[in-house]
mmCIF file of C-alpha atoms in Angstrom:
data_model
loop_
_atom_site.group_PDB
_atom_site.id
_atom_site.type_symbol
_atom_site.label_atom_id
_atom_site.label_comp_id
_atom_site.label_asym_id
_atom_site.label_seq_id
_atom_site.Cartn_x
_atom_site.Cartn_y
_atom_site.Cartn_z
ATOM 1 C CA UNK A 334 -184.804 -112.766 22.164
ATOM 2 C CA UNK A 335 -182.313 -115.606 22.285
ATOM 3 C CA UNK A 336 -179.921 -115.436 25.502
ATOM 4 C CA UNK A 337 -177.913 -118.597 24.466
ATOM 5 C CA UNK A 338 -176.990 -118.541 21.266
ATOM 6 C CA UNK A 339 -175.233 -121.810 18.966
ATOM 7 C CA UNK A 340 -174.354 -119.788 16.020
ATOM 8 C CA UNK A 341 -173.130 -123.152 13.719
ATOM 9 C CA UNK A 342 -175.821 -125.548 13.151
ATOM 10 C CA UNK A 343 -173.554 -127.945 12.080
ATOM 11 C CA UNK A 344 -169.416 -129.011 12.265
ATOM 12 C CA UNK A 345 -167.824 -131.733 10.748
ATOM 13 C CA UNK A 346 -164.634 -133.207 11.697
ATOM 14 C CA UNK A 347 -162.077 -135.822 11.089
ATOM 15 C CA UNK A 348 -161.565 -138.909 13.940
ATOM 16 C CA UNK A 349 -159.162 -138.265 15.824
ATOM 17 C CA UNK A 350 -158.955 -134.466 15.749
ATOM 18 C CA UNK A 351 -160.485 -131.690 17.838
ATOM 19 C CA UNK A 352 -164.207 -130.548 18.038
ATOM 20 C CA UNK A 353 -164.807 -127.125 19.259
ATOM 21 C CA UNK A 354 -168.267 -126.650 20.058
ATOM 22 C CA UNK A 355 -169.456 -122.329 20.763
ATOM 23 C CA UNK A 356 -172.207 -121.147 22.622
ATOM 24 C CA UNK A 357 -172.545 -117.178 23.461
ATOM 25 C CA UNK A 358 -174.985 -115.783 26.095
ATOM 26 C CA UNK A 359 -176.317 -112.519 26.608
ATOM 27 C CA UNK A 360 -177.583 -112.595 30.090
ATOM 28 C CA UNK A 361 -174.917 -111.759 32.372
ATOM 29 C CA UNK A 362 -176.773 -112.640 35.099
ATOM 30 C CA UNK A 363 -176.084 -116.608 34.324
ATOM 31 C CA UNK A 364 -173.668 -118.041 36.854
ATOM 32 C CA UNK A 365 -173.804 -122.092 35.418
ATOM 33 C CA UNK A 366 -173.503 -123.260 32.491
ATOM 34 C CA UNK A 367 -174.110 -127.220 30.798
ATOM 35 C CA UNK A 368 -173.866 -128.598 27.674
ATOM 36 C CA UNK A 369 -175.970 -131.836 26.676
ATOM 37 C CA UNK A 370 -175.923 -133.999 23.961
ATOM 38 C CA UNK A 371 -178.456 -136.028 22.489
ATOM 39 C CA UNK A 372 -178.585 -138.649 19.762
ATOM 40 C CA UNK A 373 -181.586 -138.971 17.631
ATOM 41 C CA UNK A 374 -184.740 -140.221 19.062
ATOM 42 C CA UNK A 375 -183.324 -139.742 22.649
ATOM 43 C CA UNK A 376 -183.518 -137.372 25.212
ATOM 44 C CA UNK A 377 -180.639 -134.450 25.441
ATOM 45 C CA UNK A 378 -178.016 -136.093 27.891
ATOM 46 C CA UNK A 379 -176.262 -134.390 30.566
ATOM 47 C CA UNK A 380 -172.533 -133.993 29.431
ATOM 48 C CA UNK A 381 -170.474 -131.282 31.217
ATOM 49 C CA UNK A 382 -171.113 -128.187 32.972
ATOM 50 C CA UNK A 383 -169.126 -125.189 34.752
ATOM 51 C CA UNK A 384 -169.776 -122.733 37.722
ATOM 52 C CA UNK A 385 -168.866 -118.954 36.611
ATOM 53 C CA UNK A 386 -166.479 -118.904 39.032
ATOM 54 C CA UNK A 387 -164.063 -121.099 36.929
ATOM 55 C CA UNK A 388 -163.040 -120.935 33.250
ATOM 56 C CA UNK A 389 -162.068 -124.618 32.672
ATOM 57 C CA UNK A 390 -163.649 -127.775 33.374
ATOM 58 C CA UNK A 391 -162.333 -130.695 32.569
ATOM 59 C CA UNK A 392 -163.608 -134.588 32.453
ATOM 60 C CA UNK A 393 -161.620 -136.617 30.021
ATOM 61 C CA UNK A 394 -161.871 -136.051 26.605
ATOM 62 C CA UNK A 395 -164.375 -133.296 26.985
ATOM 63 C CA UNK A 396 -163.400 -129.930 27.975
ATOM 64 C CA UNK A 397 -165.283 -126.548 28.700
ATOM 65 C CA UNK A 398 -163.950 -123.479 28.436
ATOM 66 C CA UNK A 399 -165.569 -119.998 30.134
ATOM 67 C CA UNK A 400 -164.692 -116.666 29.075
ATOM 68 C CA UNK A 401 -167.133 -114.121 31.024
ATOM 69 C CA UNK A 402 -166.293 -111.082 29.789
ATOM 70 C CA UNK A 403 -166.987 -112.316 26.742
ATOM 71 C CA UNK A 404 -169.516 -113.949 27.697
ATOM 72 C CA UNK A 405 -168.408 -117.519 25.523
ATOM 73 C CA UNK A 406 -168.029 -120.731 26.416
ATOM 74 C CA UNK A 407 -166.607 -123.605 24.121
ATOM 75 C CA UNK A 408 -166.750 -127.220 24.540
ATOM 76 C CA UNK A 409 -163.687 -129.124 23.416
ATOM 77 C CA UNK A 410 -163.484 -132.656 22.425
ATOM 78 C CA UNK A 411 -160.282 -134.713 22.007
ATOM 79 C CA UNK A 412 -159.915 -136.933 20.480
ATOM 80 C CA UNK A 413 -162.731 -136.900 18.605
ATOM 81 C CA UNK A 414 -164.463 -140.199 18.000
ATOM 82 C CA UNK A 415 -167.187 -140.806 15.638
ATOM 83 C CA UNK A 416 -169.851 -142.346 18.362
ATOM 84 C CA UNK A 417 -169.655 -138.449 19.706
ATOM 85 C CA UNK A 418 -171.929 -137.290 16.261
ATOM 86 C CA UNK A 419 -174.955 -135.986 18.121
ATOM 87 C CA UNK A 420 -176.680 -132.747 18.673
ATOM 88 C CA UNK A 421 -174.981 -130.859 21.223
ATOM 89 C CA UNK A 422 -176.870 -128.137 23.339
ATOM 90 C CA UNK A 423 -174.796 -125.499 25.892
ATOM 91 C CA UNK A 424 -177.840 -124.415 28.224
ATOM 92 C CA UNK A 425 -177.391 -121.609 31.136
ATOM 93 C CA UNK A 426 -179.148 -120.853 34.456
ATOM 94 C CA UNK A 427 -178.635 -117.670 37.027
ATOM 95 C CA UNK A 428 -178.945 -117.645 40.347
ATOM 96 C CA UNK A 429 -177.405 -119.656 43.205
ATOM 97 C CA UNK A 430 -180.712 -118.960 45.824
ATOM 98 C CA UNK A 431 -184.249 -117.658 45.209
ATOM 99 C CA UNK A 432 -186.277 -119.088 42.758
ATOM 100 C CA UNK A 433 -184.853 -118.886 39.713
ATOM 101 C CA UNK A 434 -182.401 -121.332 39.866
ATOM 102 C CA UNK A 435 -183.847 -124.423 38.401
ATOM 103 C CA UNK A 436 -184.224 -122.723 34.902
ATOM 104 C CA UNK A 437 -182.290 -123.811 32.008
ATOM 105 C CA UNK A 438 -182.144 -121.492 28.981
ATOM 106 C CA UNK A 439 -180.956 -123.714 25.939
ATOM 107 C CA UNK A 440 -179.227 -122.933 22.804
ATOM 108 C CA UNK A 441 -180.652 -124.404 19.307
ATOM 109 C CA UNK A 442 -177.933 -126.892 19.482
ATOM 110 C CA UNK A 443 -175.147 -127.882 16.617
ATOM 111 C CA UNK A 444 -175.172 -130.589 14.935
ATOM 112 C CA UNK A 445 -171.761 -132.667 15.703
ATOM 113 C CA UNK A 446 -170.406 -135.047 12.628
ATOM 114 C CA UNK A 447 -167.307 -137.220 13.272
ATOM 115 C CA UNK A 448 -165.731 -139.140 10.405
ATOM 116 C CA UNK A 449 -163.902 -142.081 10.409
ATOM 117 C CA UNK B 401 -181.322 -147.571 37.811
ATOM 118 C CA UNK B 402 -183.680 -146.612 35.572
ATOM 119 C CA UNK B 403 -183.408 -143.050 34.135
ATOM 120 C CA UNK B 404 -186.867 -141.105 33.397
ATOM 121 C CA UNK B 405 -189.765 -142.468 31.799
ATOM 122 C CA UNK B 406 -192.229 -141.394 29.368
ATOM 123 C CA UNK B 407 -195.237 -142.662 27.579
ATOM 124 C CA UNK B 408 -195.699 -143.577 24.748
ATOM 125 C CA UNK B 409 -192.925 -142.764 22.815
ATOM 126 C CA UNK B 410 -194.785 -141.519 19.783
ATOM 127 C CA UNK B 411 -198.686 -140.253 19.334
ATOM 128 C CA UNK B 412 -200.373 -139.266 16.777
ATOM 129 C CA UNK B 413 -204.050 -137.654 16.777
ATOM 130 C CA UNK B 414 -206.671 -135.584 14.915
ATOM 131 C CA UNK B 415 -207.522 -131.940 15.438
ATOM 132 C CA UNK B 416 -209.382 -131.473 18.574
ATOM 133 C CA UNK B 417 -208.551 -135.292 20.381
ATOM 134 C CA UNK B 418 -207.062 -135.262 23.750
ATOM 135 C CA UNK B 419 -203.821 -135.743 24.190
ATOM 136 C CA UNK B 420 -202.136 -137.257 27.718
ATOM 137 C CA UNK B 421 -198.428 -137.386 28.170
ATOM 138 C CA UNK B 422 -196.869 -139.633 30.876
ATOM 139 C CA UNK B 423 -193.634 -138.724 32.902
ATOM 140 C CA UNK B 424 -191.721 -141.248 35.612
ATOM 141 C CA UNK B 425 -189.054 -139.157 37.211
ATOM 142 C CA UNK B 426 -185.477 -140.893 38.338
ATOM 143 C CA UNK B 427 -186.800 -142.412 41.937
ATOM 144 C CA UNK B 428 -185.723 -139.604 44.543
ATOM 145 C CA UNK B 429 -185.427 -136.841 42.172
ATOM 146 C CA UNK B 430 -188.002 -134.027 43.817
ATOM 147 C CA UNK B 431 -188.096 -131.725 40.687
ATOM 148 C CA UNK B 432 -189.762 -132.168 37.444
ATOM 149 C CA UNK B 433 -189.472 -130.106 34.022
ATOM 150 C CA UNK B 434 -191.900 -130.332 31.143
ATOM 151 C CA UNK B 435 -190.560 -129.225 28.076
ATOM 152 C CA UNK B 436 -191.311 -129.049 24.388
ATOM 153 C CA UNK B 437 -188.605 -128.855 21.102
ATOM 154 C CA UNK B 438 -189.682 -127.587 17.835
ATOM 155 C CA UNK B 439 -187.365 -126.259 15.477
ATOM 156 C CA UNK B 440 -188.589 -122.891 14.909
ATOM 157 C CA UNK B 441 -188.156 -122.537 18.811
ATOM 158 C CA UNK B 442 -185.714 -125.058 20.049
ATOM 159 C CA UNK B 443 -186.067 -126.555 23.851
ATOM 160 C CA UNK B 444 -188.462 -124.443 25.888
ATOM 161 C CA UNK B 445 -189.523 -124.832 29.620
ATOM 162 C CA UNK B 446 -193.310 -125.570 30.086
ATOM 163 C CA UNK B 447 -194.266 -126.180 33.336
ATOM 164 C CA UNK B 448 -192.021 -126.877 37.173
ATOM 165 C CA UNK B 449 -192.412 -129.013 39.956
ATOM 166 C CA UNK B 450 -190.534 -129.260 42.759
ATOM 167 C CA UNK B 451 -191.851 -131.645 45.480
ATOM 168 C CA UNK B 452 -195.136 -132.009 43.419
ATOM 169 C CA UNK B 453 -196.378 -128.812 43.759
ATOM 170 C CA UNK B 454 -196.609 -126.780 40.336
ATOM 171 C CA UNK B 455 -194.125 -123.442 40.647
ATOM 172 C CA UNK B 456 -193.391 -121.847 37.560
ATOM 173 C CA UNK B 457 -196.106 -122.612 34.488
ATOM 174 C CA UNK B 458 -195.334 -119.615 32.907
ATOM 175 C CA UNK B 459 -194.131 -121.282 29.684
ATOM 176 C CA UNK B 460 -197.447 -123.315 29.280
ATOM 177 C CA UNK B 461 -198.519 -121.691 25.943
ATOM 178 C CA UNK B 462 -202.188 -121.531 26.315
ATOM 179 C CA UNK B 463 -205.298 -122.674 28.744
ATOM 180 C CA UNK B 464 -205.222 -126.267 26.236
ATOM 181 C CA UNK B 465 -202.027 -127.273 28.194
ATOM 182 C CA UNK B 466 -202.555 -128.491 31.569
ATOM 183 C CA UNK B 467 -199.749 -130.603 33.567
ATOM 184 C CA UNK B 468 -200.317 -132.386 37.440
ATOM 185 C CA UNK B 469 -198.075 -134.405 39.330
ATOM 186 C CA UNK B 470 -200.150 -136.296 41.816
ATOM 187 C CA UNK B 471 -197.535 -138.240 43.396
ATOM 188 C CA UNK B 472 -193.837 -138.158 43.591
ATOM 189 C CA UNK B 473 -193.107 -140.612 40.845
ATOM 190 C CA UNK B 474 -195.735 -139.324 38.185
ATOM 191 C CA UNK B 475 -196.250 -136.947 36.165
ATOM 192 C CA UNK B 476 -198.666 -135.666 33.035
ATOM 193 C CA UNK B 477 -198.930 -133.032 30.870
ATOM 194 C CA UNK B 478 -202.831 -132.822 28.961
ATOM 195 C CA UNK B 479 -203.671 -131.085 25.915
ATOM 196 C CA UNK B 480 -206.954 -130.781 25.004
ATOM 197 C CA UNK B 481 -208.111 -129.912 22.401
ATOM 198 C CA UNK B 482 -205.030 -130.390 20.368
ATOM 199 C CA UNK B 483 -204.169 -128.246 17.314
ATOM 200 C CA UNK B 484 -201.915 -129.259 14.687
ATOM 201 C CA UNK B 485 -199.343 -126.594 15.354
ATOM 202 C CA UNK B 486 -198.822 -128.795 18.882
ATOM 203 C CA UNK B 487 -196.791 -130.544 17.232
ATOM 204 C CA UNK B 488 -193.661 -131.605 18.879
ATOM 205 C CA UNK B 489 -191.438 -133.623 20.528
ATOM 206 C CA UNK B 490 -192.505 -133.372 24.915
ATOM 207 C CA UNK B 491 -189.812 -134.065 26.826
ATOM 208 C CA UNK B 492 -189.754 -134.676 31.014
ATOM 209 C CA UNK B 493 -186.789 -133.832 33.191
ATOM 210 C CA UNK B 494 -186.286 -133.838 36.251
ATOM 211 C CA UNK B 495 -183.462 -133.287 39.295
ATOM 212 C CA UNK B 496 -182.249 -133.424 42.821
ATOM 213 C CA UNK B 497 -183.090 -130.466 44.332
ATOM 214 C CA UNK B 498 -184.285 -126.938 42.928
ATOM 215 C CA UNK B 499 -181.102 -125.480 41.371
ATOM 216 C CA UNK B 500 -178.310 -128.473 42.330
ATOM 217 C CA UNK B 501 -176.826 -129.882 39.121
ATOM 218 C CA UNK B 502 -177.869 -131.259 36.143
ATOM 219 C CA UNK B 503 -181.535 -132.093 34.676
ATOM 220 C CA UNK B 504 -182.033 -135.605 33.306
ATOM 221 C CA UNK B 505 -184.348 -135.741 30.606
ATOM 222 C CA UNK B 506 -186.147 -138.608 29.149
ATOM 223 C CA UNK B 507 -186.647 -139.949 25.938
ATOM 224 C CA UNK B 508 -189.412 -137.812 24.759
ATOM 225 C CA UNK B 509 -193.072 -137.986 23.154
ATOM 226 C CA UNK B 510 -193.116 -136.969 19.765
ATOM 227 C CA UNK B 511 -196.544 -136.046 18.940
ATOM 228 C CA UNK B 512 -198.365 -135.584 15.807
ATOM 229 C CA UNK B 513 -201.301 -133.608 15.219
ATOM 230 C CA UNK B 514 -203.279 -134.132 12.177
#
């Protein structure tokens, strides 16, 4: 049972335009959410991340966007630049106290391609 | 400053060898993740530490997987005996705190069982 779900293994853009990057969750109990990216033989890289009581978070060219009742977020690149073909992974976690906190649910990740 | 460290980077064994996995965690950082990636099953959480002590192993798929974190600054993560569908790549994380911010991962261990 998948709770964070990448639907698109794989988008392809031109440089220069926009990449919009899904992730859906089922849990509604999730209250943070992070995406990652990692380039081959690396480890997944911390990128961007937003508290559910927000719907936009924004650090320069990277964007994420929250829709709870929906339960969707997108990440939004712009421009897009070719050095930003990686995987990218959104991940969730619940729970601001207790002990359940520190877990991060992951998506199967979409493969980002940027072309010159 | 250096980010997390693993060791070695790749490993490859036979059927039934012992297999140990080496983690540094980012100096200060008092919680560690094991994970493991495979594409049928994507990033999954093995085993959590937070100030050394082991809280959550509940994703440790079988009594072959053991993980200990003597110190603050070192981790491992054992398999023995190692079966070829152990295959993976191991990744360390680890944080600030229990639930404050991100997880920083390491490179990996991509391991190879023959």
């Amino acid at each position: 049972d998948q709770q964070v779900k990448q639907n698109s293994p794989s988008l392809s853009v031109q440089e220069g335009r926009i990449s919009i990057l899904n992730c859906d969750y089922t849990n509604s109990m999730f209250d943070y959410f992070l995406w990652y990216k990692k380039y081959p033989a690396e480890g997944p890289t911390f990128l961007i991340s937003i508290s559910s009581i927000k719907d936009k978070n924004e650090d320069g060219r990277f964007t994420v966007f929250l829709n709870k009742s929906a339960k969707h977020l997108s990440l939004h690149i712009v421009p897009s630049q070719p050095g930003d073909s990686a995987v990218y992974f959104c991940a969730a976690k619940w729970g601001d106290s207790g002990g359940s906190n520190y877990k991060l649910t992951f998506g199967k990740g979409t493969l980002l391609t940027v072309n010159p | 400053d250096a980010g997390v460290i693993q060791s070695p980077r790749h490993e490859v064994t036979e059927m039934g060898q012992e297999v140990t996995l080496r983690c540094k965690p980012i100096s200060g950082h008092n919680s560690l993740f094991w994970y493991r990636q495979t594409m049928m099953r994507g990033l999954e959480l093995l085993i959590y530490f937070n100030n050394n002590v082991p809280i959550d192993d509940s994703g440790m798929p079988e009594d072959r997987f053991s993980a200990k974190m003597p110190n603050a600054s070192f981790s491992t993560l054992k398999i023995q005996p190692s079966e070829p569908r152990d295959s993976a790549v191991y990744f360390c994380a680890s944080s600030l705190g229990q639930g404050i911010g991100a997880q920083y991962f390491g490179p990996g261990t991509r391991l190879t069982v023959t």
